[in-house]
PDB file of C-alpha atoms in Angstrom:
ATOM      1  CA  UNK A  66     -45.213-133.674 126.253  1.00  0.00           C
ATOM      2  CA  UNK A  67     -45.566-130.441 124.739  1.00  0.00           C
ATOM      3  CA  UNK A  68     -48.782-129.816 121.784  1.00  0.00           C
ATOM      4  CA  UNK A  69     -47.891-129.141 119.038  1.00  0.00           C
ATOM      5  CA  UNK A  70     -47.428-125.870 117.793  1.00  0.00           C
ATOM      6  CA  UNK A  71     -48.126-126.344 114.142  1.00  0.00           C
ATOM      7  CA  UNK A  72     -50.897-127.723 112.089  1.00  0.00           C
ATOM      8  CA  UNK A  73     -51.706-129.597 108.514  1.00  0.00           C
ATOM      9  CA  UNK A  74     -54.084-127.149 106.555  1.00  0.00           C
ATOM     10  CA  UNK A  75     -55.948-126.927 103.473  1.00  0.00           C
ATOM     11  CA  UNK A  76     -55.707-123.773 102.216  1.00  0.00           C
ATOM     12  CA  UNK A  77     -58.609-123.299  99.206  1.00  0.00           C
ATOM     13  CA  UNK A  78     -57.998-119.619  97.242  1.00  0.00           C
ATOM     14  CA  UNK A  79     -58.971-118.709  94.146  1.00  0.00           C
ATOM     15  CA  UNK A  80     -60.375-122.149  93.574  1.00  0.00           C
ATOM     16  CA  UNK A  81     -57.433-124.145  94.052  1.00  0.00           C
ATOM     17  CA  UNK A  82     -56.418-126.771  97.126  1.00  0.00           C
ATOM     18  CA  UNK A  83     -52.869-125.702  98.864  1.00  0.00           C
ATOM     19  CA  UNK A  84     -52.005-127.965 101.404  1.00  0.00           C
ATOM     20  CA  UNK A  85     -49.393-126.392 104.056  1.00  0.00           C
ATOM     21  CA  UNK A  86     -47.826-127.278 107.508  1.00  0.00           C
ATOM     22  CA  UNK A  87     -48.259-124.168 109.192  1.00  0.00           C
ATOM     23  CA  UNK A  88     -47.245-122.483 112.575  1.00  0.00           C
ATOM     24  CA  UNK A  89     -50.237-122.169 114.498  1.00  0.00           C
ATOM     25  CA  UNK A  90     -49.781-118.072 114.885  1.00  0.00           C
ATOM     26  CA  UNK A  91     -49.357-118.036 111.003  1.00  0.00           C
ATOM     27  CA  UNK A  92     -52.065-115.417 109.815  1.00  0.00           C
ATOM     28  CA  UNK A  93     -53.307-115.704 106.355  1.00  0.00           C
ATOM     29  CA  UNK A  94     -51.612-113.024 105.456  1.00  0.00           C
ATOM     30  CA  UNK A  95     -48.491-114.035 105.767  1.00  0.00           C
ATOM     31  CA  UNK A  96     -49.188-117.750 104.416  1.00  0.00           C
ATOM     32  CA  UNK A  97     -50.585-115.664 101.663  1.00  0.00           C
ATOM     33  CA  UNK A  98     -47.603-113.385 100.998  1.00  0.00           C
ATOM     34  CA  UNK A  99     -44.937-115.785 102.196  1.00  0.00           C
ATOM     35  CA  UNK A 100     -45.487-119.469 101.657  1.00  0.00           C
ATOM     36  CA  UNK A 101     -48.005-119.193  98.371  1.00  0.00           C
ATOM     37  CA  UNK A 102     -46.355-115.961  96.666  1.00  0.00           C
ATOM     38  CA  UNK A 103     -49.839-114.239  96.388  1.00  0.00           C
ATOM     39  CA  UNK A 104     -48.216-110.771  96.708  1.00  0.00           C
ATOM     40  CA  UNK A 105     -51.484-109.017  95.286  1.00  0.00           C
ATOM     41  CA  UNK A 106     -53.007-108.823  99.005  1.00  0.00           C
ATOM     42  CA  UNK A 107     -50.922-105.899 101.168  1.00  0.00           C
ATOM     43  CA  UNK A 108     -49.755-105.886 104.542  1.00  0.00           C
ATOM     44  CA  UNK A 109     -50.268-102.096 105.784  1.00  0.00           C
ATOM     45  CA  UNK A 110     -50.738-102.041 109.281  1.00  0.00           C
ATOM     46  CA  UNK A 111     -50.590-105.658 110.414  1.00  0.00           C
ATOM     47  CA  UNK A 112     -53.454-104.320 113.440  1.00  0.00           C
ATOM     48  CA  UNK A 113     -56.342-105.031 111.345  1.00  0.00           C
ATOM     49  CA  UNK A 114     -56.604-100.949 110.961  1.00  0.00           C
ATOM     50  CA  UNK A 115     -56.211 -99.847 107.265  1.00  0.00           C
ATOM     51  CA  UNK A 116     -57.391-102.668 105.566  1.00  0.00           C
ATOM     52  CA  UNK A 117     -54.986-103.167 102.769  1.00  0.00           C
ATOM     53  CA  UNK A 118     -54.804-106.799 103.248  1.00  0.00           C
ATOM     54  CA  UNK A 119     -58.757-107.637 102.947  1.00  0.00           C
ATOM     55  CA  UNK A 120     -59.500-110.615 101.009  1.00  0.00           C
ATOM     56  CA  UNK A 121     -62.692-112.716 100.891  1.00  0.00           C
ATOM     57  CA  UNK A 122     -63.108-115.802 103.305  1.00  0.00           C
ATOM     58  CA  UNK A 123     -66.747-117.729 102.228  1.00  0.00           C
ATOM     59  CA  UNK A 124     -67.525-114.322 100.365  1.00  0.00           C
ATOM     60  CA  UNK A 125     -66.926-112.273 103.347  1.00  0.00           C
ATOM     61  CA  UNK A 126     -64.494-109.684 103.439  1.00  0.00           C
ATOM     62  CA  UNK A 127     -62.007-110.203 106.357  1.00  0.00           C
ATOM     63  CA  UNK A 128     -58.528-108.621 107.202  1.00  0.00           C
ATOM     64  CA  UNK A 129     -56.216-111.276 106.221  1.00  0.00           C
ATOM     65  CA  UNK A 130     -53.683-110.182 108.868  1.00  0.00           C
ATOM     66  CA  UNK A 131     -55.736-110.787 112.029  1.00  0.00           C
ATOM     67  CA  UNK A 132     -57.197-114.188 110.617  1.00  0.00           C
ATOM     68  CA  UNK A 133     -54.946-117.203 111.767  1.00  0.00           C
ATOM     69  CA  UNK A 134     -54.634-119.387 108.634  1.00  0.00           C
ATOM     70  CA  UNK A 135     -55.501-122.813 111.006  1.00  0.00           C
ATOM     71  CA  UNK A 136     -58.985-120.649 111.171  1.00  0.00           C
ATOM     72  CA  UNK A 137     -58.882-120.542 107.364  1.00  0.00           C
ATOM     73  CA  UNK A 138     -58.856-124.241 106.539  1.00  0.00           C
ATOM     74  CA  UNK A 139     -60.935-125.489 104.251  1.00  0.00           C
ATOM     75  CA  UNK A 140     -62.485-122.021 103.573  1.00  0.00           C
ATOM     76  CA  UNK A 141     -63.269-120.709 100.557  1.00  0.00           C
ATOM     77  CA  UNK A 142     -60.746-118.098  99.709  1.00  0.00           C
ATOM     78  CA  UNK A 143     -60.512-115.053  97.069  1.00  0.00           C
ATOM     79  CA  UNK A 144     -57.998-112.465  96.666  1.00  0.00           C
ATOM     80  CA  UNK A 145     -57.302-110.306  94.477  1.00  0.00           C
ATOM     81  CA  UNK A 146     -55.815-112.324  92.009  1.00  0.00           C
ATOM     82  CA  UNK A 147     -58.781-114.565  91.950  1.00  0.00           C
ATOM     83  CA  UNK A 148     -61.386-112.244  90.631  1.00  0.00           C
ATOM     84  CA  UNK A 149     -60.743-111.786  86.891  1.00  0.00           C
ATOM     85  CA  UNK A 150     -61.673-113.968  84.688  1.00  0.00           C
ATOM     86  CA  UNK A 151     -59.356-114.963  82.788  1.00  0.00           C
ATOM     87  CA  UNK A 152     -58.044-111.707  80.904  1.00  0.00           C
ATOM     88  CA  UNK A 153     -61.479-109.979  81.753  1.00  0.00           C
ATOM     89  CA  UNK A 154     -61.249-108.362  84.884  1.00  0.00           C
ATOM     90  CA  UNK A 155     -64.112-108.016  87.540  1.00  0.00           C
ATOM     91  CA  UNK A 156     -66.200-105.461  87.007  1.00  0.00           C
ATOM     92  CA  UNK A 157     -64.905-103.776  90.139  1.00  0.00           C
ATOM     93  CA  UNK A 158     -61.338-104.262  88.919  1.00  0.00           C
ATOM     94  CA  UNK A 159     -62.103-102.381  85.659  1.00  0.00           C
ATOM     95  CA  UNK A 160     -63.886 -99.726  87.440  1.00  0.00           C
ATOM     96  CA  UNK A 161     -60.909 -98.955  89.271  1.00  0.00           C
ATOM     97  CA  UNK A 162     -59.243 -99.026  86.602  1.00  0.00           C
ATOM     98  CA  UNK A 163     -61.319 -96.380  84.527  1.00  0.00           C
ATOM     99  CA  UNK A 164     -62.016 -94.224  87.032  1.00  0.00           C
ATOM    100  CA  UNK A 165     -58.680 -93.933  88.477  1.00  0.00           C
ATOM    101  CA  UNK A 166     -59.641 -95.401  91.475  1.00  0.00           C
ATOM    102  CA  UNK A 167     -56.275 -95.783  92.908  1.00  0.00           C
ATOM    103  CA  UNK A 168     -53.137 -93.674  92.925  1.00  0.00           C
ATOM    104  CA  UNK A 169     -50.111 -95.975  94.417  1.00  0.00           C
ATOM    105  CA  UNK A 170     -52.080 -98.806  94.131  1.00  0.00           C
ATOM    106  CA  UNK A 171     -50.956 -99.929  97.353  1.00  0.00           C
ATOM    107  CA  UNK A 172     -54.512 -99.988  99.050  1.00  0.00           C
ATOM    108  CA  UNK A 173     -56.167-100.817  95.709  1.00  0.00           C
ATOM    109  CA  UNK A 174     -55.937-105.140  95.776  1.00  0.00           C
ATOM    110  CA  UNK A 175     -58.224-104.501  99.452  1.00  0.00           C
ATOM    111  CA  UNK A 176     -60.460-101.972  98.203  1.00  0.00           C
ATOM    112  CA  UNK A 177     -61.311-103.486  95.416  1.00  0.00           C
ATOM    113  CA  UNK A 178     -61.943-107.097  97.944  1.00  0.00           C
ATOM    114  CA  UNK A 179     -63.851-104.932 100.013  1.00  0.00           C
ATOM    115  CA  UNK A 180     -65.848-103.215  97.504  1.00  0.00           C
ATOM    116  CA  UNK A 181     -66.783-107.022  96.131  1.00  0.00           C
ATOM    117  CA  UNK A 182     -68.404-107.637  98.895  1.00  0.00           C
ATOM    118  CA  UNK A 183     -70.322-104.279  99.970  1.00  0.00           C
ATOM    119  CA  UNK A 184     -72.056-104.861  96.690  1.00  0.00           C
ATOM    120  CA  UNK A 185     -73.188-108.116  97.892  1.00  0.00           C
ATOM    121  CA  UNK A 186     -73.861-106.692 100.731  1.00  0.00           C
ATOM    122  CA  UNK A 187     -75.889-104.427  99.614  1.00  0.00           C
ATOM    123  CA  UNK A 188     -77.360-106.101  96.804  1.00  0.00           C
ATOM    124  CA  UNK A 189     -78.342-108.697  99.706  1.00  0.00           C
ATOM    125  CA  UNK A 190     -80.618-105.778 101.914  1.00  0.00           C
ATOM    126  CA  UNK A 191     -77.916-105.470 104.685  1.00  0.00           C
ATOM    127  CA  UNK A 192     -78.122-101.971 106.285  1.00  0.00           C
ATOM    128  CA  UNK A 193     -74.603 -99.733 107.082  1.00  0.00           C
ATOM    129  CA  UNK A 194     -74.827 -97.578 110.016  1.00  0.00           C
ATOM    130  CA  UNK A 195     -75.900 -94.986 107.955  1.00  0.00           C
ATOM    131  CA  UNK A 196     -78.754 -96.621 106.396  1.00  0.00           C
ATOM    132  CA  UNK A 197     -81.935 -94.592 107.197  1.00  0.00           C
ATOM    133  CA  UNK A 198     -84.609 -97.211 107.139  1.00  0.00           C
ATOM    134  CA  UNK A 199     -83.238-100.544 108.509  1.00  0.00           C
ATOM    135  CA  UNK A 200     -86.402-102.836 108.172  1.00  0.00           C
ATOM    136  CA  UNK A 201     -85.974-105.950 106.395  1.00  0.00           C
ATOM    137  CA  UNK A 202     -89.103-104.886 103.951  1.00  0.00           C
ATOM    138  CA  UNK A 203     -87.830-101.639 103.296  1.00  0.00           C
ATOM    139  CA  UNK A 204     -84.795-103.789 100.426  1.00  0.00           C
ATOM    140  CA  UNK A 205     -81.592-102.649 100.147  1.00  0.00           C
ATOM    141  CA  UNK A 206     -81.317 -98.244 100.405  1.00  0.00           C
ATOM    142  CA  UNK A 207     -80.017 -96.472  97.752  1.00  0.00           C
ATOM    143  CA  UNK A 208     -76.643 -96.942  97.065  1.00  0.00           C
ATOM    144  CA  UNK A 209     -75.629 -93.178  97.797  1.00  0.00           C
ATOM    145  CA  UNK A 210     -71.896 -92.080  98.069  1.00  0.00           C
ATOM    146  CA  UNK A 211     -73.047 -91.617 101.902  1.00  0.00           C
ATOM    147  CA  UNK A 212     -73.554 -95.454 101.794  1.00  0.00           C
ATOM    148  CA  UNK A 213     -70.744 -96.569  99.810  1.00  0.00           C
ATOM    149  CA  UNK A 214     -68.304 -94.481 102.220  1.00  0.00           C
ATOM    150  CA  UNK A 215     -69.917 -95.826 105.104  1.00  0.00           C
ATOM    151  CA  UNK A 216     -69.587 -99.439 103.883  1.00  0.00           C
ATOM    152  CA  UNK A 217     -65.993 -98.814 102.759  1.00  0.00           C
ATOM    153  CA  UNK A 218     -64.729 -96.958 105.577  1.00  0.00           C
ATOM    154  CA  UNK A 219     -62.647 -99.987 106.901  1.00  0.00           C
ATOM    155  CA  UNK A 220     -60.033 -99.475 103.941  1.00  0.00           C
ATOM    156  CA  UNK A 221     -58.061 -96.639 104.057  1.00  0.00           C
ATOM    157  CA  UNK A 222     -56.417 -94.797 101.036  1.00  0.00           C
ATOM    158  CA  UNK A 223     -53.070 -92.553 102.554  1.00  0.00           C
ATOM    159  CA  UNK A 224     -52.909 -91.038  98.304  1.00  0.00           C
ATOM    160  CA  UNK A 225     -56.786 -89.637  99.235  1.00  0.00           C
ATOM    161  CA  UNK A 226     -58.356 -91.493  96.062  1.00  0.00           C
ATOM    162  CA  UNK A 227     -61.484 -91.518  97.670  1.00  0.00           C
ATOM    163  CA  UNK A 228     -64.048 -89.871  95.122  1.00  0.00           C
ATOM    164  CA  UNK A 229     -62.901 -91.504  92.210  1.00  0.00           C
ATOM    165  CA  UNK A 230     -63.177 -95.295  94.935  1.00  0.00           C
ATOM    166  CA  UNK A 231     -66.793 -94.267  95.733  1.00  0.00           C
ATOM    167  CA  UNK A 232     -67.359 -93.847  91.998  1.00  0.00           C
ATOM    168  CA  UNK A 233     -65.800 -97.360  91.153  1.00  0.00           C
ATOM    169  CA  UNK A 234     -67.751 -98.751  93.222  1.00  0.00           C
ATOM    170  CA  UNK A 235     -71.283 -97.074  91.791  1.00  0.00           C
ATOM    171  CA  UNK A 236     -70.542 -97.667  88.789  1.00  0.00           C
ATOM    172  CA  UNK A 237     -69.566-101.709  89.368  1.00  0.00           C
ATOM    173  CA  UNK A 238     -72.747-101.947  92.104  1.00  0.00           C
ATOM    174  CA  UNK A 239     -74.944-100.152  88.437  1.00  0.00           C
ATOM    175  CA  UNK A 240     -72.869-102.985  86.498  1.00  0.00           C
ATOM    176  CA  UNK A 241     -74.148-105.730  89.268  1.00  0.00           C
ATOM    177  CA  UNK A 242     -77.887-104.895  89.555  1.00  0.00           C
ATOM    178  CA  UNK A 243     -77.934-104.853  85.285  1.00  0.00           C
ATOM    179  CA  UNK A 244     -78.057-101.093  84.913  1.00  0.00           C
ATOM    180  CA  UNK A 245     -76.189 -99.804  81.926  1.00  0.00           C
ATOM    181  CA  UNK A 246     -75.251 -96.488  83.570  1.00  0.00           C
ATOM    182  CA  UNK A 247     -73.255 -96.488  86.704  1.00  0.00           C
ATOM    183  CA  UNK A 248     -73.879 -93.001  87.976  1.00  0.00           C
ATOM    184  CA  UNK A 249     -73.313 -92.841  91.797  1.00  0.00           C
ATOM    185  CA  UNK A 250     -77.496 -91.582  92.757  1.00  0.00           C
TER     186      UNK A 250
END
């Protein structure tokens, strides 16, 4: 007898339970886009590459195309449409917004995903490969727009909104560690 080639999951985004039968080469993406109408996350490249379709999986940013979804049950997953609250957006969201931090908007539900989590990241002490002293002691480096591209490089912008991403994402990280000025240092 053949196994079988699909699977019961429990699918938890945005803090609520979606139980699905789902084809065992069924990424999240497409269980995303396709069986649960979450449109907000992007398929771009489908090779993991450009990073339009990041969402957050346990609070870590993942490309949503290259994750199976029977790897994703029971998980703890965000998108984009699961980080306002309510009518008040994230922080990152409204950065975007008032810095013009997108142009298309077709990168923009990933980026802002991503950019979630570097600030975590960062706000956490993990060094980027640009971080100049990498000891544990040393806390988290300056959030520079060196660091911030570094840490954002896996999500690609083909409208070249970069500067005005890099200053979302200052001014949200300023937001996050209680400053009242988000000036990127």
């Amino acid at each position: 007898m053949a196994p079988p080639t699909s699977s019961s999951v429990t699918l938890n985004i945005n803090g609520e339970k979606h139980p699905l039968s789902v084809d065992h080469r069924t990424t999240l993406l497409d269980a995303l886009r396709e069986r649960l109408d979450l449109t907000g996350t992007k398929k771009g490249c489908d090779q993991g590459q450009c990073g339009a379709c990041t969402v957050l999986v346990d609070g870590r940013r993942t490309v949503s195309c290259l994750q199976l979804a029977v790897a994703s049950d029971g998980r703890e997953i965000t998108t984009v449409e699961g980080l306002a609250d309510g009518d008040r957006l994230h922080p990152v969201q409204q950065a975007f917004l008032d810095l013009d931090g997108f142009q298309c908007g077709y990168c923009t539900p990933g980026q802002i995903c991503s950019a979630v989590a570097v600030i975590e990241e960062h706000a956490a002490g993990w060094p980027s490969a640009v971080t100049g002293d990498v000891r544990p002691e040393a806390g988290p480096p300056p959030l520079t727009p060196e660091e911030i591209r570094e840490r954002m490089s896996g999500n690609l912008c083909r409208c070249s909104a970069y500067v005005q991403i890099v200053e979302a994402v200052a001014r949200a990280a300023a937001e996050h560690r209680g400053e009242t000025e988000g000036a990127v240092a």
